[in-house]
PDB file of C-alpha atoms in Angstrom:
ATOM      1  CA  UNK A 351      27.240 -12.361 -32.645  1.00 44.00           C
ATOM      2  CA  UNK A 352      26.169 -14.044 -29.462  1.00 56.00           C
ATOM      3  CA  UNK A 353      27.568 -11.259 -27.356  1.00 56.00           C
ATOM      4  CA  UNK A 354      25.769  -8.662 -29.431  1.00 60.00           C
ATOM      5  CA  UNK A 355      22.462 -10.433 -28.951  1.00 59.00           C
ATOM      6  CA  UNK A 356      23.049 -10.622 -25.244  1.00 58.00           C
ATOM      7  CA  UNK A 357      23.805  -6.907 -25.104  1.00 60.00           C
ATOM      8  CA  UNK A 358      20.650  -6.089 -27.000  1.00 65.00           C
ATOM      9  CA  UNK A 359      18.568  -8.202 -24.680  1.00 66.00           C
ATOM     10  CA  UNK A 360      20.100  -6.477 -21.672  1.00 74.00           C
ATOM     11  CA  UNK A 361      19.170  -3.110 -23.149  1.00 80.00           C
ATOM     12  CA  UNK A 362      15.624  -4.309 -23.786  1.00 82.00           C
ATOM     13  CA  UNK A 363      15.240  -5.592 -20.243  1.00 81.00           C
ATOM     14  CA  UNK A 364      16.525  -2.352 -18.762  1.00 84.00           C
ATOM     15  CA  UNK A 365      14.044  -0.353 -20.823  1.00 86.00           C
ATOM     16  CA  UNK A 366      11.172  -2.516 -19.623  1.00 86.00           C
ATOM     17  CA  UNK A 367      12.357  -2.056 -16.043  1.00 86.00           C
ATOM     18  CA  UNK A 368      12.465   1.714 -16.442  1.00 88.00           C
ATOM     19  CA  UNK A 369       9.019   1.861 -18.036  1.00 88.00           C
ATOM     20  CA  UNK A 370       7.514  -0.339 -15.324  1.00 88.00           C
ATOM     21  CA  UNK A 371       9.151   1.658 -12.541  1.00 88.00           C
ATOM     22  CA  UNK A 372       8.056   4.935 -14.084  1.00 88.00           C
ATOM     23  CA  UNK A 373       4.439   3.802 -14.211  1.00 89.00           C
ATOM     24  CA  UNK A 374       4.621   2.631 -10.608  1.00 88.00           C
ATOM     25  CA  UNK A 375       6.294   5.846  -9.511  1.00 88.00           C
ATOM     26  CA  UNK A 376       3.579   7.943 -11.148  1.00 88.00           C
ATOM     27  CA  UNK A 377       0.886   5.947  -9.368  1.00 87.00           C
ATOM     28  CA  UNK A 378       2.781   6.078  -6.089  1.00 87.00           C
ATOM     29  CA  UNK A 379       3.527   9.775  -6.102  1.00 87.00           C
ATOM     30  CA  UNK A 380       0.301  11.010  -7.701  1.00 87.00           C
ATOM     31  CA  UNK A 381      -1.677  11.646  -4.495  1.00 87.00           C
ATOM     32  CA  UNK A 382       1.266  13.530  -3.010  1.00 88.00           C
ATOM     33  CA  UNK A 383       1.530  15.772  -6.063  1.00 87.00           C
ATOM     34  CA  UNK A 384      -2.225  16.195  -5.998  1.00 85.00           C
ATOM     35  CA  UNK A 385      -2.201  17.327  -2.374  1.00 85.00           C
ATOM     36  CA  UNK A 386       0.714  19.683  -2.991  1.00 85.00           C
ATOM     37  CA  UNK A 387      -1.006  21.272  -5.992  1.00 84.00           C
ATOM     38  CA  UNK A 388      -4.338  21.466  -4.226  1.00 82.00           C
ATOM     39  CA  UNK A 389      -2.822  23.267  -1.279  1.00 82.00           C
ATOM     40  CA  UNK A 390      -1.970  26.240  -3.484  1.00 82.00           C
ATOM     41  CA  UNK A 391      -5.203  26.272  -5.472  1.00 78.00           C
ATOM     42  CA  UNK A 392      -7.440  29.292  -5.219  1.00 72.00           C
ATOM     43  CA  UNK A 393     -10.834  29.426  -3.571  1.00 72.00           C
ATOM     44  CA  UNK A 394     -13.422  27.089  -5.079  1.00 70.00           C
ATOM     45  CA  UNK A 395     -11.003  25.488  -7.491  1.00 71.00           C
ATOM     46  CA  UNK A 396     -10.740  22.202  -5.592  1.00 70.00           C
ATOM     47  CA  UNK A 397     -14.436  21.474  -5.753  1.00 68.00           C
ATOM     48  CA  UNK A 398     -14.900  22.942  -9.207  1.00 67.00           C
ATOM     49  CA  UNK A 399     -16.345  20.726 -11.900  1.00 65.00           C
ATOM     50  CA  UNK A 400     -14.386  19.489 -13.782  1.00 63.00           C
ATOM     51  CA  UNK A 401     -11.422  19.602 -11.450  1.00 66.00           C
ATOM     52  CA  UNK A 402      -8.277  21.078 -12.880  1.00 69.00           C
ATOM     53  CA  UNK A 403      -4.939  19.410 -12.325  1.00 72.00           C
ATOM     54  CA  UNK A 404      -2.770  22.520 -12.313  1.00 73.00           C
ATOM     55  CA  UNK A 405      -3.914  25.429 -10.164  1.00 73.00           C
ATOM     56  CA  UNK A 406      -5.205  28.382 -12.190  1.00 75.00           C
ATOM     57  CA  UNK A 407      -4.563  30.919  -9.484  1.00 76.00           C
ATOM     58  CA  UNK A 408      -1.677  30.537  -7.104  1.00 78.00           C
ATOM     59  CA  UNK A 409      -2.377  31.320  -3.478  1.00 79.00           C
ATOM     60  CA  UNK A 410      -0.684  30.744  -0.152  1.00 81.00           C
ATOM     61  CA  UNK A 411      -3.825  31.623   1.793  1.00 81.00           C
ATOM     62  CA  UNK A 412      -4.300  28.036   3.042  1.00 81.00           C
ATOM     63  CA  UNK A 413      -0.760  27.871   4.363  1.00 84.00           C
ATOM     64  CA  UNK A 414      -1.263  31.195   6.117  1.00 85.00           C
ATOM     65  CA  UNK A 415      -4.289  29.839   7.975  1.00 84.00           C
ATOM     66  CA  UNK A 416      -2.473  26.690   9.053  1.00 83.00           C
ATOM     67  CA  UNK A 417       0.641  28.535  10.203  1.00 84.00           C
ATOM     68  CA  UNK A 418      -1.462  30.985  12.200  1.00 84.00           C
ATOM     69  CA  UNK A 419      -3.077  28.049  13.965  1.00 82.00           C
ATOM     70  CA  UNK A 420       0.329  26.502  14.444  1.00 81.00           C
ATOM     71  CA  UNK A 421       1.599  29.638  16.157  1.00 81.00           C
ATOM     72  CA  UNK A 422      -1.218  29.527  18.679  1.00 78.00           C
ATOM     73  CA  UNK A 423      -0.441  25.872  19.310  1.00 78.00           C
ATOM     74  CA  UNK A 424       3.233  26.729  19.743  1.00 79.00           C
ATOM     75  CA  UNK A 425       2.328  29.210  22.429  1.00 79.00           C
ATOM     76  CA  UNK A 426       0.512  26.559  24.397  1.00 78.00           C
ATOM     77  CA  UNK A 427       3.404  24.153  23.784  1.00 79.00           C
ATOM     78  CA  UNK A 428       5.878  26.650  25.214  1.00 82.00           C
ATOM     79  CA  UNK A 429       3.661  27.326  28.191  1.00 81.00           C
ATOM     80  CA  UNK A 430       3.105  23.670  28.965  1.00 78.00           C
ATOM     81  CA  UNK A 431       6.762  22.755  28.541  1.00 77.00           C
ATOM     82  CA  UNK A 432       7.833  25.617  30.781  1.00 80.00           C
ATOM     83  CA  UNK A 433       5.343  24.370  33.321  1.00 74.00           C
ATOM     84  CA  UNK A 434       6.631  20.783  33.088  1.00 74.00           C
ATOM     85  CA  UNK A 435      10.345  21.484  32.801  1.00 72.00           C
ATOM     86  CA  UNK A 436      10.993  22.554  36.427  1.00 69.00           C
ATOM     87  CA  UNK A 437       9.225  19.435  37.627  1.00 65.00           C
ATOM     88  CA  UNK A 438      11.477  17.333  35.426  1.00 61.00           C
ATOM     89  CA  UNK A 439      14.582  19.076  36.704  1.00 63.00           C
ATOM     90  CA  UNK A 440      13.645  18.441  40.277  1.00 58.00           C
ATOM     91  CA  UNK A 441      13.634  14.689  39.797  1.00 49.00           C
TER      92      UNK A 441
ATOM     93  CA  UNK B1195     -22.865 -16.828  16.530  1.00 58.00           C
ATOM     94  CA  UNK B1196     -21.399 -19.252  14.026  1.00 59.00           C
ATOM     95  CA  UNK B1197     -24.839 -19.700  12.492  1.00 66.00           C
ATOM     96  CA  UNK B1198     -25.077 -15.941  12.112  1.00 76.00           C
ATOM     97  CA  UNK B1199     -25.185 -15.282   8.384  1.00 78.00           C
ATOM     98  CA  UNK B1200     -23.816 -11.781   8.698  1.00 80.00           C
ATOM     99  CA  UNK B1201     -20.749 -13.001  10.515  1.00 83.00           C
ATOM    100  CA  UNK B1202     -20.103 -15.685   7.917  1.00 84.00           C
ATOM    101  CA  UNK B1203     -20.506 -13.116   5.150  1.00 84.00           C
ATOM    102  CA  UNK B1204     -18.069 -10.782   6.893  1.00 85.00           C
ATOM    103  CA  UNK B1205     -15.620 -13.632   7.395  1.00 86.00           C
ATOM    104  CA  UNK B1206     -15.767 -14.594   3.723  1.00 87.00           C
ATOM    105  CA  UNK B1207     -15.273 -10.953   2.741  1.00 86.00           C
ATOM    106  CA  UNK B1208     -12.250 -10.872   5.031  1.00 88.00           C
ATOM    107  CA  UNK B1209     -10.772 -13.973   3.411  1.00 89.00           C
ATOM    108  CA  UNK B1210     -11.344 -12.493  -0.036  1.00 89.00           C
ATOM    109  CA  UNK B1211      -9.804  -9.222   1.127  1.00 89.00           C
ATOM    110  CA  UNK B1212      -6.702 -10.961   2.519  1.00 90.00           C
ATOM    111  CA  UNK B1213      -6.135 -13.114  -0.554  1.00 91.00           C
ATOM    112  CA  UNK B1214      -6.623 -10.276  -3.047  1.00 90.00           C
ATOM    113  CA  UNK B1215      -4.544  -7.701  -1.245  1.00 90.00           C
ATOM    114  CA  UNK B1216      -1.819 -10.125  -0.175  1.00 90.00           C
ATOM    115  CA  UNK B1217      -1.204 -11.625  -3.599  1.00 91.00           C
ATOM    116  CA  UNK B1218      -1.298  -8.321  -5.429  1.00 91.00           C
ATOM    117  CA  UNK B1219       0.820  -6.556  -2.813  1.00 91.00           C
ATOM    118  CA  UNK B1220       3.481  -9.243  -2.953  1.00 90.00           C
ATOM    119  CA  UNK B1221       3.443  -9.385  -6.751  1.00 91.00           C
ATOM    120  CA  UNK B1222       3.641  -5.600  -7.125  1.00 90.00           C
ATOM    121  CA  UNK B1223       6.316  -5.199  -4.475  1.00 90.00           C
ATOM    122  CA  UNK B1224       8.351  -8.144  -5.707  1.00 88.00           C
ATOM    123  CA  UNK B1225       8.369  -7.126  -9.369  1.00 89.00           C
ATOM    124  CA  UNK B1226       9.204  -3.539  -8.414  1.00 90.00           C
ATOM    125  CA  UNK B1227      12.109  -4.762  -6.302  1.00 89.00           C
ATOM    126  CA  UNK B1228      13.404  -6.972  -9.122  1.00 87.00           C
ATOM    127  CA  UNK B1229      13.175  -4.084 -11.579  1.00 88.00           C
ATOM    128  CA  UNK B1230      14.901  -1.745  -9.131  1.00 87.00           C
ATOM    129  CA  UNK B1231      17.665  -4.270  -8.615  1.00 84.00           C
ATOM    130  CA  UNK B1232      18.200  -4.486 -12.359  1.00 82.00           C
ATOM    131  CA  UNK B1233      18.641  -0.799 -13.150  1.00 82.00           C
ATOM    132  CA  UNK B1234      21.761   1.150 -12.346  1.00 79.00           C
ATOM    133  CA  UNK B1235      21.021   4.807 -13.029  1.00 81.00           C
ATOM    134  CA  UNK B1236      18.447   6.578 -10.920  1.00 81.00           C
ATOM    135  CA  UNK B1237      17.905   3.754  -8.474  1.00 83.00           C
ATOM    136  CA  UNK B1238      17.792   6.154  -5.549  1.00 85.00           C
ATOM    137  CA  UNK B1239      15.274   8.452  -7.225  1.00 87.00           C
ATOM    138  CA  UNK B1240      12.900   5.610  -8.068  1.00 87.00           C
ATOM    139  CA  UNK B1241      13.256   4.096  -4.626  1.00 86.00           C
ATOM    140  CA  UNK B1242      12.377   7.394  -2.999  1.00 86.00           C
ATOM    141  CA  UNK B1243       9.374   7.927  -5.270  1.00 86.00           C
ATOM    142  CA  UNK B1244       8.086   4.402  -4.728  1.00 87.00           C
ATOM    143  CA  UNK B1245       8.351   4.512  -0.937  1.00 87.00           C
ATOM    144  CA  UNK B1246       6.155   7.622  -0.782  1.00 86.00           C
ATOM    145  CA  UNK B1247       2.831   5.797  -0.134  1.00 87.00           C
ATOM    146  CA  UNK B1248       4.183   4.045   2.942  1.00 85.00           C
ATOM    147  CA  UNK B1249       4.795   7.404   4.603  1.00 84.00           C
ATOM    148  CA  UNK B1250       1.162   8.488   4.375  1.00 84.00           C
ATOM    149  CA  UNK B1251      -0.965   8.431   7.525  1.00 85.00           C
ATOM    150  CA  UNK B1252      -4.148   6.492   6.837  1.00 84.00           C
ATOM    151  CA  UNK B1253      -6.399   9.523   7.184  1.00 86.00           C
ATOM    152  CA  UNK B1254      -4.421  11.308   4.476  1.00 87.00           C
ATOM    153  CA  UNK B1255      -4.587   8.230   2.240  1.00 87.00           C
ATOM    154  CA  UNK B1256      -8.334   8.086   2.603  1.00 88.00           C
ATOM    155  CA  UNK B1257      -8.819  11.806   2.181  1.00 86.00           C
ATOM    156  CA  UNK B1258      -6.709  12.091  -0.947  1.00 87.00           C
ATOM    157  CA  UNK B1259      -8.056   8.979  -2.656  1.00 88.00           C
ATOM    158  CA  UNK B1260     -11.657   9.835  -1.864  1.00 86.00           C
ATOM    159  CA  UNK B1261     -10.997  13.188  -3.367  1.00 83.00           C
ATOM    160  CA  UNK B1262      -9.222  11.933  -6.480  1.00 84.00           C
ATOM    161  CA  UNK B1263     -11.784   9.186  -7.137  1.00 84.00           C
ATOM    162  CA  UNK B1264     -14.843  11.231  -6.171  1.00 80.00           C
ATOM    163  CA  UNK B1265     -17.824  10.286  -8.309  1.00 75.00           C
ATOM    164  CA  UNK B1266     -18.795  13.842  -9.236  1.00 76.00           C
ATOM    165  CA  UNK B1267     -15.749  16.067  -9.458  1.00 76.00           C
ATOM    166  CA  UNK B1268     -12.910  13.555  -8.910  1.00 78.00           C
ATOM    167  CA  UNK B1269      -9.899  13.895 -11.148  1.00 80.00           C
ATOM    168  CA  UNK B1270      -9.610  10.279 -12.273  1.00 82.00           C
ATOM    169  CA  UNK B1271     -13.264   9.623 -13.236  1.00 81.00           C
ATOM    170  CA  UNK B1272     -13.325  12.851 -15.226  1.00 80.00           C
ATOM    171  CA  UNK B1273     -10.050  11.920 -16.904  1.00 81.00           C
ATOM    172  CA  UNK B1274     -11.403   8.477 -17.849  1.00 82.00           C
ATOM    173  CA  UNK B1275     -14.478  10.039 -19.406  1.00 82.00           C
ATOM    174  CA  UNK B1276     -12.387  12.608 -21.250  1.00 81.00           C
ATOM    175  CA  UNK B1277     -10.124   9.896 -22.666  1.00 83.00           C
ATOM    176  CA  UNK B1278     -13.179   7.996 -23.823  1.00 78.00           C
ATOM    177  CA  UNK B1279     -12.521   4.889 -21.733  1.00 79.00           C
ATOM    178  CA  UNK B1280     -15.786   5.243 -19.834  1.00 76.00           C
ATOM    179  CA  UNK B1281     -19.015   6.795 -21.054  1.00 76.00           C
ATOM    180  CA  UNK B1282     -20.317   7.931 -17.690  1.00 77.00           C
ATOM    181  CA  UNK B1283     -18.410   8.843 -14.558  1.00 77.00           C
ATOM    182  CA  UNK B1284     -17.336   5.588 -12.863  1.00 79.00           C
ATOM    183  CA  UNK B1285     -18.580   5.469  -9.258  1.00 79.00           C
ATOM    184  CA  UNK B1286     -15.554   3.982  -7.511  1.00 79.00           C
ATOM    185  CA  UNK B1287     -17.058   4.044  -4.038  1.00 78.00           C
ATOM    186  CA  UNK B1288     -20.696   3.255  -4.610  1.00 76.00           C
ATOM    187  CA  UNK B1289     -21.000   0.859  -7.540  1.00 75.00           C
ATOM    188  CA  UNK B1290     -21.081  -2.720  -6.335  1.00 74.00           C
ATOM    189  CA  UNK B1291     -18.625  -3.943  -8.940  1.00 76.00           C
ATOM    190  CA  UNK B1292     -15.954  -1.368  -8.253  1.00 82.00           C
ATOM    191  CA  UNK B1293     -15.875  -0.664  -4.541  1.00 82.00           C
ATOM    192  CA  UNK B1294     -14.004  -3.805  -3.512  1.00 84.00           C
ATOM    193  CA  UNK B1295     -11.456  -3.375  -6.282  1.00 86.00           C
ATOM    194  CA  UNK B1296     -10.915   0.239  -5.289  1.00 86.00           C
ATOM    195  CA  UNK B1297     -10.262  -0.747  -1.691  1.00 87.00           C
ATOM    196  CA  UNK B1298      -7.841  -3.467  -2.754  1.00 89.00           C
ATOM    197  CA  UNK B1299      -6.075  -1.016  -5.035  1.00 90.00           C
ATOM    198  CA  UNK B1300      -5.641   1.493  -2.212  1.00 90.00           C
ATOM    199  CA  UNK B1301      -4.315  -1.252   0.027  1.00 90.00           C
ATOM    200  CA  UNK B1302      -1.811  -2.339  -2.634  1.00 90.00           C
ATOM    201  CA  UNK B1303      -0.808   1.244  -3.169  1.00 90.00           C
ATOM    202  CA  UNK B1304      -0.172   1.555   0.541  1.00 89.00           C
ATOM    203  CA  UNK B1305       1.369  -1.838   1.273  1.00 88.00           C
ATOM    204  CA  UNK B1306       3.510  -2.708  -1.730  1.00 89.00           C
ATOM    205  CA  UNK B1307       6.324  -0.197  -1.011  1.00 90.00           C
ATOM    206  CA  UNK B1308       7.231  -1.904   2.244  1.00 90.00           C
ATOM    207  CA  UNK B1309       7.516  -5.271   0.528  1.00 90.00           C
ATOM    208  CA  UNK B1310       9.530  -3.657  -2.242  1.00 90.00           C
ATOM    209  CA  UNK B1311      12.079  -2.118   0.111  1.00 90.00           C
ATOM    210  CA  UNK B1312      12.523  -5.287   2.141  1.00 90.00           C
ATOM    211  CA  UNK B1313      12.821  -7.562  -0.873  1.00 90.00           C
ATOM    212  CA  UNK B1314      15.251  -5.115  -2.461  1.00 89.00           C
ATOM    213  CA  UNK B1315      17.514  -5.157   0.565  1.00 89.00           C
ATOM    214  CA  UNK B1316      17.325  -8.955   0.608  1.00 88.00           C
ATOM    215  CA  UNK B1317      18.193  -9.065  -3.106  1.00 87.00           C
ATOM    216  CA  UNK B1318      21.273  -6.976  -2.518  1.00 86.00           C
ATOM    217  CA  UNK B1319      22.630  -9.478  -0.021  1.00 84.00           C
ATOM    218  CA  UNK B1320      22.651 -12.261  -2.612  1.00 82.00           C
ATOM    219  CA  UNK B1321      26.317 -12.908  -3.397  1.00 81.00           C
ATOM    220  CA  UNK B1322      27.121 -11.781  -6.934  1.00 80.00           C
ATOM    221  CA  UNK B1323      29.726 -14.463  -7.614  1.00 82.00           C
ATOM    222  CA  UNK B1324      26.987 -17.088  -7.646  1.00 80.00           C
ATOM    223  CA  UNK B1325      25.402 -15.328 -10.612  1.00 80.00           C
ATOM    224  CA  UNK B1326      28.757 -15.284 -12.356  1.00 81.00           C
ATOM    225  CA  UNK B1327      29.142 -18.990 -11.740  1.00 83.00           C
ATOM    226  CA  UNK B1328      25.672 -19.543 -13.162  1.00 81.00           C
ATOM    227  CA  UNK B1329      26.588 -17.506 -16.228  1.00 79.00           C
ATOM    228  CA  UNK B1330      29.681 -19.625 -16.792  1.00 82.00           C
ATOM    229  CA  UNK B1331      27.522 -22.739 -16.574  1.00 80.00           C
ATOM    230  CA  UNK B1332      25.184 -21.180 -19.187  1.00 78.00           C
ATOM    231  CA  UNK B1333      22.157 -21.098 -16.922  1.00 76.00           C
ATOM    232  CA  UNK B1334      19.117 -19.265 -18.247  1.00 79.00           C
ATOM    233  CA  UNK B1335      17.994 -16.156 -16.320  1.00 77.00           C
ATOM    234  CA  UNK B1336      14.963 -18.077 -15.106  1.00 80.00           C
ATOM    235  CA  UNK B1337      17.118 -20.909 -13.771  1.00 81.00           C
ATOM    236  CA  UNK B1338      19.446 -18.566 -11.924  1.00 80.00           C
ATOM    237  CA  UNK B1339      16.411 -16.785 -10.498  1.00 81.00           C
ATOM    238  CA  UNK B1340      14.849 -19.983  -9.189  1.00 81.00           C
ATOM    239  CA  UNK B1341      18.032 -21.621  -7.920  1.00 81.00           C
ATOM    240  CA  UNK B1342      20.011 -18.641  -6.635  1.00 81.00           C
ATOM    241  CA  UNK B1343      17.731 -15.686  -5.935  1.00 82.00           C
ATOM    242  CA  UNK B1344      14.707 -17.425  -4.465  1.00 83.00           C
ATOM    243  CA  UNK B1345      16.505 -19.560  -1.856  1.00 82.00           C
ATOM    244  CA  UNK B1346      18.311 -16.478  -0.595  1.00 81.00           C
ATOM    245  CA  UNK B1347      15.296 -14.255  -0.165  1.00 84.00           C
ATOM    246  CA  UNK B1348      12.486 -16.662   0.607  1.00 84.00           C
ATOM    247  CA  UNK B1349      12.803 -16.273   4.380  1.00 83.00           C
ATOM    248  CA  UNK B1350      12.378 -12.511   4.101  1.00 85.00           C
ATOM    249  CA  UNK B1351       9.455 -12.911   1.719  1.00 86.00           C
ATOM    250  CA  UNK B1352       7.750 -15.396   4.004  1.00 85.00           C
ATOM    251  CA  UNK B1353       8.107 -13.090   6.984  1.00 85.00           C
ATOM    252  CA  UNK B1354       6.646 -10.245   4.935  1.00 88.00           C
ATOM    253  CA  UNK B1355       3.742 -12.450   3.948  1.00 88.00           C
ATOM    254  CA  UNK B1356       3.041 -13.142   7.621  1.00 87.00           C
ATOM    255  CA  UNK B1357       3.107  -9.436   8.441  1.00 87.00           C
ATOM    256  CA  UNK B1358       0.962  -8.493   5.476  1.00 88.00           C
ATOM    257  CA  UNK B1359      -1.603 -11.144   6.293  1.00 87.00           C
ATOM    258  CA  UNK B1360      -1.953  -9.771   9.805  1.00 87.00           C
ATOM    259  CA  UNK B1361      -2.094  -6.173   8.609  1.00 87.00           C
ATOM    260  CA  UNK B1362      -4.592  -6.922   5.882  1.00 87.00           C
ATOM    261  CA  UNK B1363      -6.773  -8.892   8.249  1.00 86.00           C
ATOM    262  CA  UNK B1364      -6.690  -6.225  10.933  1.00 84.00           C
ATOM    263  CA  UNK B1365      -7.097  -3.371   8.483  1.00 84.00           C
ATOM    264  CA  UNK B1366      -9.868  -1.266   9.882  1.00 84.00           C
ATOM    265  CA  UNK B1367      -9.188   2.413   9.347  1.00 84.00           C
ATOM    266  CA  UNK B1368      -8.900   2.496   5.557  1.00 84.00           C
ATOM    267  CA  UNK B1369     -12.007   0.441   4.874  1.00 84.00           C
ATOM    268  CA  UNK B1370     -14.028   2.113   7.592  1.00 83.00           C
ATOM    269  CA  UNK B1371     -13.159   5.636   6.540  1.00 84.00           C
ATOM    270  CA  UNK B1372     -13.616   5.033   2.833  1.00 82.00           C
ATOM    271  CA  UNK B1373     -16.989   3.379   3.196  1.00 80.00           C
ATOM    272  CA  UNK B1374     -18.042   5.895   5.883  1.00 73.00           C
ATOM    273  CA  UNK B1375     -18.466   3.143   8.423  1.00 60.00           C
ATOM    274  CA  UNK B1376     -21.460   1.619   6.754  1.00 60.00           C
ATOM    275  CA  UNK B1377     -19.573  -1.593   6.172  1.00 49.00           C
ATOM    276  CA  UNK B1378     -19.567  -1.241   2.428  1.00 48.00           C
ATOM    277  CA  UNK B1379     -21.815   1.068   0.483  1.00 57.00           C
ATOM    278  CA  UNK B1380     -23.946  -1.435  -1.423  1.00 57.00           C
ATOM    279  CA  UNK B1381     -25.241  -4.238   0.776  1.00 59.00           C
ATOM    280  CA  UNK B1382     -22.282  -4.776   3.109  1.00 69.00           C
ATOM    281  CA  UNK B1383     -20.000  -5.703   0.238  1.00 73.00           C
ATOM    282  CA  UNK B1384     -16.858  -4.631   2.008  1.00 75.00           C
ATOM    283  CA  UNK B1385     -17.764  -5.461   5.589  1.00 79.00           C
ATOM    284  CA  UNK B1386     -14.737  -7.342   6.871  1.00 82.00           C
ATOM    285  CA  UNK B1387     -14.601  -8.932  10.311  1.00 84.00           C
ATOM    286  CA  UNK B1388     -13.059  -5.951  12.174  1.00 85.00           C
ATOM    287  CA  UNK B1389     -15.739  -3.635  10.797  1.00 84.00           C
ATOM    288  CA  UNK B1390     -18.436  -6.166  11.606  1.00 84.00           C
ATOM    289  CA  UNK B1391     -17.100  -6.331  15.152  1.00 84.00           C
ATOM    290  CA  UNK B1392     -17.157  -2.577  15.490  1.00 85.00           C
ATOM    291  CA  UNK B1393     -20.643  -2.263  14.079  1.00 83.00           C
ATOM    292  CA  UNK B1394     -21.971  -5.000  16.316  1.00 83.00           C
ATOM    293  CA  UNK B1395     -20.375  -3.628  19.456  1.00 85.00           C
ATOM    294  CA  UNK B1396     -20.962   0.116  19.073  1.00 83.00           C
ATOM    295  CA  UNK B1397     -23.809   0.086  16.570  1.00 80.00           C
ATOM    296  CA  UNK B1398     -25.939  -2.683  18.013  1.00 80.00           C
ATOM    297  CA  UNK B1399     -24.352  -2.503  21.508  1.00 82.00           C
ATOM    298  CA  UNK B1400     -23.925  -6.282  21.596  1.00 83.00           C
ATOM    299  CA  UNK B1401     -20.597  -6.218  23.351  1.00 86.00           C
ATOM    300  CA  UNK B1402     -20.679  -9.922  24.241  1.00 86.00           C
ATOM    301  CA  UNK B1403     -21.093 -11.016  20.650  1.00 86.00           C
ATOM    302  CA  UNK B1404     -18.358  -8.700  19.442  1.00 86.00           C
ATOM    303  CA  UNK B1405     -15.967  -9.963  22.123  1.00 89.00           C
ATOM    304  CA  UNK B1406     -16.639 -13.511  20.985  1.00 88.00           C
ATOM    305  CA  UNK B1407     -15.955 -12.484  17.374  1.00 86.00           C
ATOM    306  CA  UNK B1408     -12.689 -10.873  18.432  1.00 88.00           C
ATOM    307  CA  UNK B1409     -11.560 -14.026  20.201  1.00 90.00           C
ATOM    308  CA  UNK B1410     -12.339 -16.071  17.095  1.00 87.00           C
ATOM    309  CA  UNK B1411     -10.371 -13.559  15.047  1.00 87.00           C
ATOM    310  CA  UNK B1412      -7.388 -14.002  17.336  1.00 89.00           C
ATOM    311  CA  UNK B1413      -7.562 -17.768  17.047  1.00 91.00           C
ATOM    312  CA  UNK B1414      -7.787 -17.566  13.275  1.00 88.00           C
ATOM    313  CA  UNK B1415      -4.735 -15.301  13.053  1.00 88.00           C
ATOM    314  CA  UNK B1416      -2.815 -17.544  15.448  1.00 91.00           C
ATOM    315  CA  UNK B1417      -3.508 -20.567  13.260  1.00 91.00           C
ATOM    316  CA  UNK B1418      -2.260 -18.719  10.184  1.00 87.00           C
ATOM    317  CA  UNK B1419       0.863 -17.559  12.008  1.00 87.00           C
ATOM    318  CA  UNK B1420       1.675 -21.016  13.338  1.00 91.00           C
ATOM    319  CA  UNK B1421       1.317 -22.377   9.821  1.00 87.00           C
ATOM    320  CA  UNK B1422       3.665 -19.739   8.386  1.00 86.00           C
ATOM    321  CA  UNK B1423       6.240 -20.114  11.123  1.00 85.00           C
ATOM    322  CA  UNK B1424       6.319 -23.878  10.636  1.00 88.00           C
ATOM    323  CA  UNK B1425       7.271 -23.266   7.001  1.00 86.00           C
ATOM    324  CA  UNK B1426       9.833 -20.654   8.014  1.00 83.00           C
ATOM    325  CA  UNK B1427      11.405 -23.027  10.536  1.00 86.00           C
ATOM    326  CA  UNK B1428      11.682 -25.737   7.933  1.00 86.00           C
ATOM    327  CA  UNK B1429      13.328 -23.385   5.429  1.00 82.00           C
ATOM    328  CA  UNK B1430      15.799 -22.067   7.965  1.00 78.00           C
ATOM    329  CA  UNK B1431      16.825 -25.588   8.899  1.00 81.00           C
ATOM    330  CA  UNK B1432      17.314 -26.398   5.210  1.00 77.00           C
ATOM    331  CA  UNK B1433      19.385 -23.258   4.760  1.00 66.00           C
ATOM    332  CA  UNK B1434      21.606 -23.992   7.755  1.00 55.00           C
TER     333      UNK B1434
END
């Protein structure tokens, strides 16, 4: 009898823990999910009123722009490191 | 300078800011750590999800929250209206009753994960056989928490409190970026001392005054730290 009650209380406590942690996890991860979803939203959807949670049209246009910029940065990185590397080796 | 009303107002705002964010950060982090320690399945998943906010750079925090809580097309205000909780769109950044709470919430959201992880690792060092002994002696969960758990982790918690006090007091970027550097949208409501210093030095170009404020800030933080470390010293001597 006593053992059964103890078991039931343990189950109850665990459930409360899971519910609490789930709420916290939703709050904690929400902005990340939001940013991820927004990055694939189509043109004008981000600032649309009311804002949608799930993107209506899927696009990778934004990623394309960023990666193109990244490539130009990479070029300058390569150039600058090639310029610096011999100096480093001399020391 | 000490008779300067604006400085006193900023100082009081800072104190309010520290107390609110510190207490709620510690409570949120501590309860999350206790809950995480209790569960067995999916501990890793929850820990990973809950540590996410700590990995955000502050500009991304500000950008995403400003966007989510935006007063016109933000997701959360629109959701609240749709659910019927609010009648009009709540203005999280410009209504005088909400802006401070919003800032504190963002600070909790950012700061609690660190406390959670540290307290969790401290909780896992508590020897399990002491709990078993307590169970044999029919101690209530509350008793075993107060007499076994707390003495083991209080040094870690105290150190975290010191760190969080300093971080909360020195917090400049989040508040400044969210309130667009105006020191609080309605009537300097969220102008803490660091923002006051910045506004005085680069807005009003009174570099002397702002230097004096900074020195006072340093002294204030030093006093707090000395106070905390005295307590820590005492506890460590008791533990030894």
